[in-house]
PDB file of C-alpha atoms in Angstrom:
ATOM      1  CA  UNK A 387      14.520   9.758  -1.929  1.00 66.00           C
ATOM      2  CA  UNK A 388      13.195   8.288  -5.292  1.00 69.00           C
ATOM      3  CA  UNK A 389      12.862  10.930  -8.051  1.00 75.00           C
ATOM      4  CA  UNK A 390      12.062  10.737 -11.806  1.00 77.00           C
ATOM      5  CA  UNK A 391      14.979  11.923 -13.946  1.00 85.00           C
ATOM      6  CA  UNK A 392      14.460  12.578 -17.613  1.00 86.00           C
ATOM      7  CA  UNK A 393      16.499   9.969 -19.452  1.00 87.00           C
ATOM      8  CA  UNK A 394      18.623  12.548 -21.288  1.00 86.00           C
ATOM      9  CA  UNK A 395      19.572  13.938 -17.935  1.00 87.00           C
ATOM     10  CA  UNK A 396      20.875  10.602 -16.614  1.00 90.00           C
ATOM     11  CA  UNK A 397      24.735  10.528 -15.762  1.00 91.00           C
ATOM     12  CA  UNK A 398      27.054   7.801 -14.609  1.00 92.00           C
ATOM     13  CA  UNK A 399      27.141   7.454 -10.811  1.00 93.00           C
ATOM     14  CA  UNK A 400      23.238   7.734 -10.548  1.00 92.00           C
ATOM     15  CA  UNK A 401      21.644   4.893  -8.822  1.00 89.00           C
ATOM     16  CA  UNK A 402      18.944   3.489 -11.117  1.00 89.00           C
ATOM     17  CA  UNK A 403      15.859   1.927  -9.442  1.00 81.00           C
ATOM     18  CA  UNK A 404      13.936   1.387 -12.616  1.00 80.00           C
ATOM     19  CA  UNK A 405      13.993   2.488 -16.310  1.00 83.00           C
ATOM     20  CA  UNK A 406      10.333   3.382 -17.110  1.00 75.00           C
ATOM     21  CA  UNK A 407       9.876   1.148 -20.244  1.00 74.00           C
ATOM     22  CA  UNK A 408       9.151  -2.512 -20.969  1.00 71.00           C
ATOM     23  CA  UNK A 409      11.538  -4.994 -19.638  1.00 70.00           C
ATOM     24  CA  UNK A 410      12.046  -6.300 -23.238  1.00 74.00           C
ATOM     25  CA  UNK A 411      13.682  -2.939 -24.074  1.00 80.00           C
ATOM     26  CA  UNK A 412      15.784  -2.625 -20.796  1.00 86.00           C
ATOM     27  CA  UNK A 413      15.485  -5.272 -18.110  1.00 81.00           C
ATOM     28  CA  UNK A 414      18.099  -4.152 -15.540  1.00 86.00           C
ATOM     29  CA  UNK A 415      16.773  -2.775 -12.358  1.00 79.00           C
ATOM     30  CA  UNK A 416      18.470  -1.357  -9.048  1.00 83.00           C
ATOM     31  CA  UNK A 417      22.015  -0.797 -10.170  1.00 90.00           C
ATOM     32  CA  UNK A 418      24.666   1.940 -10.138  1.00 93.00           C
ATOM     33  CA  UNK A 419      24.948   3.323 -13.525  1.00 94.00           C
ATOM     34  CA  UNK A 420      28.637   2.978 -14.504  1.00 94.00           C
ATOM     35  CA  UNK A 421      28.386   1.729 -17.991  1.00 91.00           C
ATOM     36  CA  UNK A 422      28.345   3.892 -21.212  1.00 90.00           C
ATOM     37  CA  UNK A 423      26.642   0.970 -22.881  1.00 91.00           C
ATOM     38  CA  UNK A 424      23.828   0.976 -20.203  1.00 92.00           C
ATOM     39  CA  UNK A 425      23.554   4.739 -20.579  1.00 92.00           C
ATOM     40  CA  UNK A 426      23.137   4.482 -24.392  1.00 89.00           C
ATOM     41  CA  UNK A 427      20.588   1.648 -24.122  1.00 90.00           C
ATOM     42  CA  UNK A 428      18.564   3.674 -21.611  1.00 91.00           C
ATOM     43  CA  UNK A 429      18.542   6.733 -23.918  1.00 88.00           C
ATOM     44  CA  UNK A 430      17.726   4.560 -26.892  1.00 86.00           C
ATOM     45  CA  UNK A 431      14.628   3.000 -25.194  1.00 85.00           C
ATOM     46  CA  UNK A 432      11.063   4.186 -25.193  1.00 82.00           C
ATOM     47  CA  UNK A 433      11.394   5.443 -21.573  1.00 80.00           C
ATOM     48  CA  UNK A 434      10.849   9.098 -20.948  1.00 80.00           C
ATOM     49  CA  UNK A 435      12.129   8.964 -17.298  1.00 80.00           C
ATOM     50  CA  UNK A 436      14.254   6.853 -15.010  1.00 85.00           C
ATOM     51  CA  UNK A 437      13.622   6.327 -11.376  1.00 81.00           C
ATOM     52  CA  UNK A 438      16.755   7.316  -9.531  1.00 84.00           C
ATOM     53  CA  UNK A 439      17.514   6.740  -5.842  1.00 80.00           C
ATOM     54  CA  UNK A 440      19.332   9.988  -4.673  1.00 83.00           C
ATOM     55  CA  UNK A 441      20.467   8.542  -1.368  1.00 79.00           C
ATOM     56  CA  UNK A 442      22.315   5.774  -3.238  1.00 84.00           C
ATOM     57  CA  UNK A 443      23.710   7.773  -6.091  1.00 90.00           C
ATOM     58  CA  UNK A 444      27.280   8.769  -6.121  1.00 90.00           C
ATOM     59  CA  UNK A 445      26.689  12.044  -7.912  1.00 90.00           C
ATOM     60  CA  UNK A 446      24.302  14.889  -7.068  1.00 85.00           C
ATOM     61  CA  UNK A 447      20.922  14.661  -8.710  1.00 82.00           C
ATOM     62  CA  UNK A 448      20.593  18.398  -9.175  1.00 67.00           C
ATOM     63  CA  UNK A 449      17.106  19.587 -10.076  1.00 54.00           C
ATOM     64  CA  UNK A 450      15.771  16.143 -10.547  1.00 44.00           C
ATOM     65  CA  UNK A 451      13.403  16.495  -7.606  1.00 41.00           C
ATOM     66  CA  UNK A 452      12.223  20.083  -8.493  1.00 35.00           C
ATOM     67  CA  UNK A 453       8.602  20.405  -7.711  1.00 35.00           C
ATOM     68  CA  UNK A 454       8.541  17.055  -5.856  1.00 41.00           C
ATOM     69  CA  UNK A 455       8.673  18.258  -2.364  1.00 38.00           C
ATOM     70  CA  UNK A 456       5.335  18.625  -0.551  1.00 41.00           C
ATOM     71  CA  UNK A 457       4.666  22.060   0.896  1.00 45.00           C
ATOM     72  CA  UNK A 458       4.359  22.266   4.583  1.00 54.00           C
ATOM     73  CA  UNK A 459       0.826  21.592   5.795  1.00 61.00           C
ATOM     74  CA  UNK A 460      -1.109  24.563   7.123  1.00 68.00           C
ATOM     75  CA  UNK A 461      -1.684  24.065  10.873  1.00 74.00           C
ATOM     76  CA  UNK A 462      -5.431  24.579  10.402  1.00 78.00           C
ATOM     77  CA  UNK A 463      -5.657  22.030   7.663  1.00 77.00           C
ATOM     78  CA  UNK A 464      -3.554  19.572   9.752  1.00 78.00           C
ATOM     79  CA  UNK A 465      -5.882  20.006  12.752  1.00 82.00           C
ATOM     80  CA  UNK A 466      -8.892  19.364  10.540  1.00 83.00           C
ATOM     81  CA  UNK A 467      -7.490  16.525   8.959  1.00 83.00           C
ATOM     82  CA  UNK A 468      -6.464  14.896  12.231  1.00 83.00           C
ATOM     83  CA  UNK A 469      -9.961  15.363  13.587  1.00 85.00           C
ATOM     84  CA  UNK A 470     -11.539  13.936  10.408  1.00 85.00           C
ATOM     85  CA  UNK A 471      -9.238  10.908  10.530  1.00 84.00           C
ATOM     86  CA  UNK A 472     -10.041  10.212  14.306  1.00 84.00           C
ATOM     87  CA  UNK A 473     -13.631  10.493  13.472  1.00 85.00           C
ATOM     88  CA  UNK A 474     -13.166   7.886  10.578  1.00 84.00           C
ATOM     89  CA  UNK A 475     -11.313   5.443  12.847  1.00 83.00           C
ATOM     90  CA  UNK A 476     -14.157   5.653  15.359  1.00 84.00           C
ATOM     91  CA  UNK A 477     -16.807   5.285  12.771  1.00 85.00           C
ATOM     92  CA  UNK A 478     -15.083   2.407  11.129  1.00 88.00           C
ATOM     93  CA  UNK A 479     -14.607   0.725  14.494  1.00 84.00           C
ATOM     94  CA  UNK A 480     -18.357   1.085  15.211  1.00 87.00           C
ATOM     95  CA  UNK A 481     -19.245  -0.370  11.637  1.00 88.00           C
ATOM     96  CA  UNK A 482     -17.010  -3.295  12.065  1.00 87.00           C
ATOM     97  CA  UNK A 483     -18.104  -4.101  15.699  1.00 84.00           C
ATOM     98  CA  UNK A 484     -21.737  -4.174  14.361  1.00 87.00           C
ATOM     99  CA  UNK A 485     -20.773  -6.715  11.614  1.00 88.00           C
ATOM    100  CA  UNK A 486     -18.865  -8.664  14.154  1.00 86.00           C
ATOM    101  CA  UNK A 487     -21.999  -8.826  16.560  1.00 87.00           C
ATOM    102  CA  UNK A 488     -24.086  -9.917  13.612  1.00 85.00           C
ATOM    103  CA  UNK A 489     -26.127  -6.741  13.334  1.00 85.00           C
ATOM    104  CA  UNK A 490     -27.331  -5.162  10.151  1.00 82.00           C
ATOM    105  CA  UNK A 491     -24.758  -3.569   7.976  1.00 84.00           C
ATOM    106  CA  UNK A 492     -25.677  -0.991   5.174  1.00 86.00           C
ATOM    107  CA  UNK A 493     -22.813  -0.614   2.734  1.00 89.00           C
ATOM    108  CA  UNK A 494     -23.972   2.796   1.705  1.00 88.00           C
ATOM    109  CA  UNK A 495     -23.770   4.085   5.379  1.00 85.00           C
ATOM    110  CA  UNK A 496     -20.054   3.643   5.113  1.00 89.00           C
ATOM    111  CA  UNK A 497     -19.758   6.048   2.108  1.00 90.00           C
ATOM    112  CA  UNK A 498     -19.499   9.292   4.064  1.00 90.00           C
ATOM    113  CA  UNK A 499     -16.509   8.031   5.916  1.00 88.00           C
ATOM    114  CA  UNK A 500     -14.831   6.815   2.686  1.00 92.00           C
ATOM    115  CA  UNK A 501     -15.461  10.334   1.062  1.00 92.00           C
ATOM    116  CA  UNK A 502     -14.218  12.086   4.139  1.00 89.00           C
ATOM    117  CA  UNK A 503     -11.042   9.931   4.047  1.00 90.00           C
ATOM    118  CA  UNK A 504     -10.464  10.570   0.409  1.00 91.00           C
ATOM    119  CA  UNK A 505     -10.741  14.387   1.189  1.00 88.00           C
ATOM    120  CA  UNK A 506      -8.398  13.998   4.031  1.00 85.00           C
ATOM    121  CA  UNK A 507      -5.618  12.210   2.193  1.00 84.00           C
ATOM    122  CA  UNK A 508      -5.955  14.547  -0.784  1.00 82.00           C
ATOM    123  CA  UNK A 509      -5.596  17.629   1.499  1.00 79.00           C
ATOM    124  CA  UNK A 510      -2.927  16.455   3.899  1.00 81.00           C
ATOM    125  CA  UNK A 511      -1.448  12.808   3.110  1.00 81.00           C
ATOM    126  CA  UNK A 512       1.432  13.265   5.360  1.00 79.00           C
ATOM    127  CA  UNK A 513      -0.972  13.722   8.267  1.00 79.00           C
ATOM    128  CA  UNK A 514      -2.719  10.461   7.567  1.00 78.00           C
ATOM    129  CA  UNK A 515       0.654   8.474   7.485  1.00 75.00           C
ATOM    130  CA  UNK A 516       1.876  10.214  10.686  1.00 73.00           C
ATOM    131  CA  UNK A 517      -1.378   9.303  12.580  1.00 71.00           C
ATOM    132  CA  UNK A 518      -1.672   5.736  11.227  1.00 67.00           C
ATOM    133  CA  UNK A 519       1.865   4.867  12.571  1.00 63.00           C
ATOM    134  CA  UNK A 520       0.591   5.266  16.156  1.00 54.00           C
ATOM    135  CA  UNK A 521      -1.520   2.061  16.388  1.00 55.00           C
ATOM    136  CA  UNK A 522      -2.684   1.000  19.738  1.00 50.00           C
ATOM    137  CA  UNK A 523      -3.260  -2.900  20.326  1.00 47.00           C
ATOM    138  CA  UNK A 524      -7.034  -2.277  20.631  1.00 48.00           C
ATOM    139  CA  UNK A 525      -7.398  -0.114  17.470  1.00 60.00           C
ATOM    140  CA  UNK A 526      -4.725  -1.867  15.395  1.00 70.00           C
ATOM    141  CA  UNK A 527      -7.083  -3.389  12.878  1.00 78.00           C
ATOM    142  CA  UNK A 528      -9.123  -0.304  12.516  1.00 83.00           C
ATOM    143  CA  UNK A 529      -6.253   2.058  12.114  1.00 85.00           C
ATOM    144  CA  UNK A 530      -4.416  -0.423   9.654  1.00 89.00           C
ATOM    145  CA  UNK A 531      -7.732  -0.401   7.568  1.00 91.00           C
ATOM    146  CA  UNK A 532      -7.731   3.401   7.633  1.00 92.00           C
ATOM    147  CA  UNK A 533      -4.148   3.587   6.530  1.00 91.00           C
ATOM    148  CA  UNK A 534      -4.609   1.055   3.760  1.00 94.00           C
ATOM    149  CA  UNK A 535      -7.644   2.807   2.555  1.00 94.00           C
ATOM    150  CA  UNK A 536      -5.957   6.182   2.443  1.00 92.00           C
ATOM    151  CA  UNK A 537      -3.024   4.667   0.438  1.00 94.00           C
ATOM    152  CA  UNK A 538      -5.421   2.946  -1.935  1.00 96.00           C
ATOM    153  CA  UNK A 539      -7.192   6.261  -2.564  1.00 94.00           C
ATOM    154  CA  UNK A 540      -3.956   8.026  -3.396  1.00 92.00           C
ATOM    155  CA  UNK A 541      -2.561   5.216  -5.543  1.00 95.00           C
ATOM    156  CA  UNK A 542      -5.979   4.795  -7.381  1.00 95.00           C
ATOM    157  CA  UNK A 543      -5.904   8.460  -8.088  1.00 92.00           C
ATOM    158  CA  UNK A 544      -2.409   8.423  -9.289  1.00 90.00           C
ATOM    159  CA  UNK A 545      -2.998   5.488 -11.617  1.00 91.00           C
ATOM    160  CA  UNK A 546      -5.825   7.105 -13.286  1.00 91.00           C
ATOM    161  CA  UNK A 547      -9.017   5.979 -11.663  1.00 93.00           C
ATOM    162  CA  UNK A 548     -12.069   8.304 -11.773  1.00 93.00           C
ATOM    163  CA  UNK A 549     -13.460   9.752  -8.571  1.00 92.00           C
ATOM    164  CA  UNK A 550     -16.134   7.085  -8.041  1.00 94.00           C
ATOM    165  CA  UNK A 551     -13.656   4.348  -8.434  1.00 96.00           C
ATOM    166  CA  UNK A 552     -11.325   6.072  -5.940  1.00 95.00           C
ATOM    167  CA  UNK A 553     -14.018   6.167  -3.317  1.00 94.00           C
ATOM    168  CA  UNK A 554     -15.023   2.598  -4.085  1.00 96.00           C
ATOM    169  CA  UNK A 555     -11.519   1.509  -3.603  1.00 97.00           C
ATOM    170  CA  UNK A 556     -11.281   3.529  -0.408  1.00 95.00           C
ATOM    171  CA  UNK A 557     -14.232   1.611   0.913  1.00 95.00           C
ATOM    172  CA  UNK A 558     -12.744  -1.649  -0.115  1.00 97.00           C
ATOM    173  CA  UNK A 559      -9.670  -0.641   1.956  1.00 96.00           C
ATOM    174  CA  UNK A 560     -11.730   0.059   4.922  1.00 94.00           C
ATOM    175  CA  UNK A 561     -13.312  -3.466   4.859  1.00 95.00           C
ATOM    176  CA  UNK A 562     -10.387  -5.431   3.509  1.00 96.00           C
ATOM    177  CA  UNK A 563      -9.383  -6.957   6.913  1.00 95.00           C
ATOM    178  CA  UNK A 564     -12.907  -7.444   8.306  1.00 93.00           C
ATOM    179  CA  UNK A 565     -12.075 -11.151   8.761  1.00 94.00           C
ATOM    180  CA  UNK A 566      -9.332 -10.449  11.337  1.00 92.00           C
ATOM    181  CA  UNK A 567     -12.124  -9.403  13.817  1.00 90.00           C
ATOM    182  CA  UNK A 568     -13.004 -13.183  13.987  1.00 92.00           C
ATOM    183  CA  UNK A 569      -9.547 -14.308  14.626  1.00 92.00           C
ATOM    184  CA  UNK A 570      -8.837 -15.009  18.406  1.00 91.00           C
ATOM    185  CA  UNK A 571      -7.112 -12.131  20.130  1.00 86.00           C
ATOM    186  CA  UNK A 572      -4.671 -14.504  21.691  1.00 89.00           C
ATOM    187  CA  UNK A 573      -3.390 -14.966  18.038  1.00 90.00           C
ATOM    188  CA  UNK A 574      -4.020 -11.486  16.742  1.00 85.00           C
ATOM    189  CA  UNK A 575      -2.334  -9.696  19.432  1.00 80.00           C
ATOM    190  CA  UNK A 576       0.225 -12.283  20.345  1.00 83.00           C
ATOM    191  CA  UNK A 577       3.613 -11.037  21.704  1.00 79.00           C
ATOM    192  CA  UNK A 578       6.252 -12.833  19.482  1.00 79.00           C
ATOM    193  CA  UNK A 579       6.245 -14.715  16.372  1.00 83.00           C
ATOM    194  CA  UNK A 580       3.289 -17.004  15.411  1.00 88.00           C
ATOM    195  CA  UNK A 581       3.505 -20.845  15.302  1.00 93.00           C
ATOM    196  CA  UNK A 582       2.750 -22.574  12.074  1.00 95.00           C
ATOM    197  CA  UNK A 583      -0.821 -23.536  13.314  1.00 96.00           C
ATOM    198  CA  UNK A 584      -1.359 -19.892  14.383  1.00 95.00           C
ATOM    199  CA  UNK A 585      -0.263 -18.643  10.903  1.00 94.00           C
ATOM    200  CA  UNK A 586      -2.756 -21.049   9.237  1.00 96.00           C
ATOM    201  CA  UNK A 587      -5.462 -19.616  11.346  1.00 97.00           C
ATOM    202  CA  UNK A 588      -4.574 -16.005  10.473  1.00 95.00           C
ATOM    203  CA  UNK A 589      -4.668 -17.029   6.862  1.00 96.00           C
ATOM    204  CA  UNK A 590      -8.438 -17.713   7.081  1.00 97.00           C
ATOM    205  CA  UNK A 591      -9.187 -14.052   7.607  1.00 96.00           C
ATOM    206  CA  UNK A 592      -9.646 -13.147   3.909  1.00 97.00           C
ATOM    207  CA  UNK A 593     -12.080 -15.935   3.340  1.00 97.00           C
ATOM    208  CA  UNK A 594     -13.973 -15.170   6.545  1.00 96.00           C
ATOM    209  CA  UNK A 595     -14.316 -11.532   5.694  1.00 95.00           C
ATOM    210  CA  UNK A 596     -15.506 -12.299   2.071  1.00 97.00           C
ATOM    211  CA  UNK A 597     -18.129 -14.939   3.354  1.00 96.00           C
ATOM    212  CA  UNK A 598     -19.490 -12.332   5.848  1.00 95.00           C
ATOM    213  CA  UNK A 599     -19.606  -9.432   3.353  1.00 94.00           C
ATOM    214  CA  UNK A 600     -21.442 -11.715   0.786  1.00 94.00           C
ATOM    215  CA  UNK A 601     -24.338 -11.906   3.158  1.00 92.00           C
ATOM    216  CA  UNK A 602     -25.098  -8.368   2.693  1.00 90.00           C
ATOM    217  CA  UNK A 603     -26.902  -7.012  -0.428  1.00 87.00           C
ATOM    218  CA  UNK A 604     -25.305  -4.157  -2.294  1.00 88.00           C
ATOM    219  CA  UNK A 605     -21.635  -4.833  -1.626  1.00 94.00           C
ATOM    220  CA  UNK A 606     -19.913  -4.360  -5.013  1.00 96.00           C
ATOM    221  CA  UNK A 607     -17.805  -7.145  -6.500  1.00 97.00           C
ATOM    222  CA  UNK A 608     -14.583  -5.196  -6.246  1.00 97.00           C
ATOM    223  CA  UNK A 609     -14.950  -4.779  -2.506  1.00 97.00           C
ATOM    224  CA  UNK A 610     -15.571  -8.456  -2.263  1.00 98.00           C
ATOM    225  CA  UNK A 611     -12.480  -9.283  -4.310  1.00 98.00           C
ATOM    226  CA  UNK A 612     -10.127  -6.977  -2.365  1.00 98.00           C
ATOM    227  CA  UNK A 613     -11.407  -8.462   0.899  1.00 98.00           C
ATOM    228  CA  UNK A 614     -10.902 -11.895  -0.299  1.00 98.00           C
ATOM    229  CA  UNK A 615      -7.821 -11.767  -2.482  1.00 98.00           C
ATOM    230  CA  UNK A 616      -5.405  -9.075  -0.999  1.00 98.00           C
ATOM    231  CA  UNK A 617      -3.088 -11.692   0.097  1.00 98.00           C
ATOM    232  CA  UNK A 618      -2.752 -13.331  -3.281  1.00 98.00           C
ATOM    233  CA  UNK A 619       0.673 -13.225  -5.054  1.00 98.00           C
ATOM    234  CA  UNK A 620       1.559 -12.912  -8.706  1.00 97.00           C
ATOM    235  CA  UNK A 621       3.521 -16.265  -8.594  1.00 97.00           C
ATOM    236  CA  UNK A 622       0.620 -18.310  -7.215  1.00 98.00           C
ATOM    237  CA  UNK A 623       2.167 -18.626  -3.639  1.00 97.00           C
ATOM    238  CA  UNK A 624      -0.608 -16.450  -2.009  1.00 97.00           C
ATOM    239  CA  UNK A 625      -3.842 -17.317  -0.305  1.00 97.00           C
ATOM    240  CA  UNK A 626      -6.617 -18.269  -0.222  1.00 97.00           C
ATOM    241  CA  UNK A 627      -7.057 -19.276  -3.766  1.00 98.00           C
ATOM    242  CA  UNK A 628      -3.504 -19.519  -5.009  1.00 97.00           C
ATOM    243  CA  UNK A 629      -4.221 -17.273  -8.042  1.00 98.00           C
ATOM    244  CA  UNK A 630      -1.419 -16.089 -10.099  1.00 97.00           C
ATOM    245  CA  UNK A 631      -0.522 -13.489 -12.906  1.00 96.00           C
ATOM    246  CA  UNK A 632      -3.535 -12.130 -14.793  1.00 96.00           C
ATOM    247  CA  UNK A 633      -5.988 -14.051 -12.526  1.00 98.00           C
ATOM    248  CA  UNK A 634      -5.304 -11.281 -10.120  1.00 98.00           C
ATOM    249  CA  UNK A 635      -7.001  -7.911 -11.361  1.00 97.00           C
ATOM    250  CA  UNK A 636      -5.287  -4.481 -11.025  1.00 97.00           C
ATOM    251  CA  UNK A 637      -7.528  -3.238  -8.079  1.00 98.00           C
ATOM    252  CA  UNK A 638      -6.506  -6.344  -6.048  1.00 98.00           C
ATOM    253  CA  UNK A 639      -2.758  -5.776  -6.963  1.00 98.00           C
ATOM    254  CA  UNK A 640      -3.102  -2.226  -5.679  1.00 98.00           C
ATOM    255  CA  UNK A 641      -4.734  -3.262  -2.579  1.00 98.00           C
ATOM    256  CA  UNK A 642      -1.865  -5.817  -1.887  1.00 98.00           C
ATOM    257  CA  UNK A 643       0.875  -3.244  -2.326  1.00 98.00           C
ATOM    258  CA  UNK A 644      -0.776  -0.824   0.042  1.00 97.00           C
ATOM    259  CA  UNK A 645      -1.616  -3.575   2.732  1.00 96.00           C
ATOM    260  CA  UNK A 646       1.923  -5.012   2.720  1.00 96.00           C
ATOM    261  CA  UNK A 647       3.611  -1.480   2.773  1.00 95.00           C
ATOM    262  CA  UNK A 648       1.501  -0.541   5.796  1.00 92.00           C
ATOM    263  CA  UNK A 649       2.331  -3.772   7.520  1.00 90.00           C
ATOM    264  CA  UNK A 650       6.028  -3.567   6.958  1.00 91.00           C
ATOM    265  CA  UNK A 651       6.149   0.092   8.127  1.00 86.00           C
ATOM    266  CA  UNK A 652       4.200  -0.657  11.399  1.00 80.00           C
ATOM    267  CA  UNK A 653       5.811  -1.667  14.709  1.00 69.00           C
ATOM    268  CA  UNK A 654       4.768  -5.120  15.639  1.00 65.00           C
ATOM    269  CA  UNK A 655       5.467  -6.969  18.983  1.00 59.00           C
ATOM    270  CA  UNK A 656       8.080  -9.054  17.228  1.00 58.00           C
ATOM    271  CA  UNK A 657       9.713  -6.525  14.836  1.00 62.00           C
ATOM    272  CA  UNK A 658      10.743  -2.980  14.456  1.00 71.00           C
ATOM    273  CA  UNK A 659       8.932  -0.804  11.743  1.00 76.00           C
ATOM    274  CA  UNK A 660      10.820  -0.650   8.466  1.00 84.00           C
ATOM    275  CA  UNK A 661      11.481   2.721   6.899  1.00 84.00           C
ATOM    276  CA  UNK A 662       9.418   3.688   3.799  1.00 86.00           C
ATOM    277  CA  UNK A 663      12.454   3.105   1.508  1.00 86.00           C
ATOM    278  CA  UNK A 664      13.182  -0.371   3.103  1.00 89.00           C
ATOM    279  CA  UNK A 665       9.562  -1.483   2.430  1.00 92.00           C
ATOM    280  CA  UNK A 666       9.466  -0.078  -1.032  1.00 93.00           C
ATOM    281  CA  UNK A 667      12.742  -1.639  -1.982  1.00 91.00           C
ATOM    282  CA  UNK A 668      11.792  -4.942  -0.480  1.00 94.00           C
ATOM    283  CA  UNK A 669       8.624  -5.182  -2.463  1.00 96.00           C
ATOM    284  CA  UNK A 670      10.301  -3.971  -5.633  1.00 93.00           C
ATOM    285  CA  UNK A 671      12.862  -6.816  -5.291  1.00 92.00           C
ATOM    286  CA  UNK A 672      10.017  -9.315  -5.183  1.00 95.00           C
ATOM    287  CA  UNK A 673       8.420  -8.704  -8.495  1.00 94.00           C
ATOM    288  CA  UNK A 674       7.406 -12.328  -8.461  1.00 95.00           C
ATOM    289  CA  UNK A 675       4.976 -11.407  -5.693  1.00 97.00           C
ATOM    290  CA  UNK A 676       3.967  -7.785  -6.284  1.00 97.00           C
ATOM    291  CA  UNK A 677       3.095  -5.504  -9.227  1.00 96.00           C
ATOM    292  CA  UNK A 678       6.313  -3.631  -9.685  1.00 94.00           C
ATOM    293  CA  UNK A 679       4.690  -0.612 -11.468  1.00 92.00           C
ATOM    294  CA  UNK A 680       2.323  -0.255  -8.342  1.00 95.00           C
ATOM    295  CA  UNK A 681       5.282  -0.339  -6.037  1.00 95.00           C
ATOM    296  CA  UNK A 682       7.154   2.202  -7.929  1.00 92.00           C
ATOM    297  CA  UNK A 683       4.064   4.527  -8.140  1.00 92.00           C
ATOM    298  CA  UNK A 684       3.578   4.206  -4.485  1.00 93.00           C
ATOM    299  CA  UNK A 685       7.206   4.972  -3.844  1.00 90.00           C
ATOM    300  CA  UNK A 686       6.957   8.300  -5.777  1.00 87.00           C
ATOM    301  CA  UNK A 687       3.778   9.273  -3.884  1.00 87.00           C
ATOM    302  CA  UNK A 688       5.447   8.559  -0.604  1.00 85.00           C
ATOM    303  CA  UNK A 689       8.438  10.718  -1.494  1.00 79.00           C
ATOM    304  CA  UNK A 690       6.016  13.565  -2.451  1.00 73.00           C
ATOM    305  CA  UNK A 691       4.218  13.249   0.699  1.00 70.00           C
ATOM    306  CA  UNK A 692       7.569  13.090   2.727  1.00 57.00           C
ATOM    307  CA  UNK A 693       6.090  12.230   6.120  1.00 48.00           C
ATOM    308  CA  UNK A 694       9.357  10.841   7.551  1.00 49.00           C
TER     309      UNK A 694
END
């Protein structure tokens, strides 16, 4: 479990994932604290808290996770949430099928589903994660979009977005993989790893989705950006535009972290699902690709949800 520890409570033997201060003050990340010099440097920094991995620490982290554990979900709330999420999956599937068939799409008509999803993930986030781990081949894209939208809602709220922005980003998450519906099923549902040619085809889906959404009036720019840019990387190695650094806005960075997390923790024909901890650590170790602050914040949220 990842927990926030006040810097003055830090002790040798704790495994430090990150010191919550600028890297210019203390740059080390992911290490076992054994040095008195490191301890003094952390205490002297502007950080108020340190992110500690209790599983990898060699000493007990007593009381550091107080108040972090999520209360068990009331069975009535869990049932209501499952029903709402199932309805959202079906509604999203209907909406995306309409777009795939070239029928009219009203952006505002998707807002009730987005609002319902925000309510669901606020009321019982663990239920959302449990349900979205059970993806069928036929509903894979729809359920992935629901999972990403739910994670985006929580992460946006945690990072200070107002309620209107949270709902807008939730809608962006629902639509972010629209382009995948236009990728041949033989590639999308292939058993086994993709060839280089097939990967090139898969990589066209953000631009396809963007081009389709642009045809409809009233789709906000942030939704278009998330659809088109959620596979960009901070070092410029992403696609389709090869953007880097500040060219990638905070909402797109947020969507990327949520999208990759759900992909890593989902069973695929050619791989096992990673644990939440494995996925968060993998992304954190790749700060050249992902916004580390977003990754760390998502990790803390997931620990609070504790759905595993």
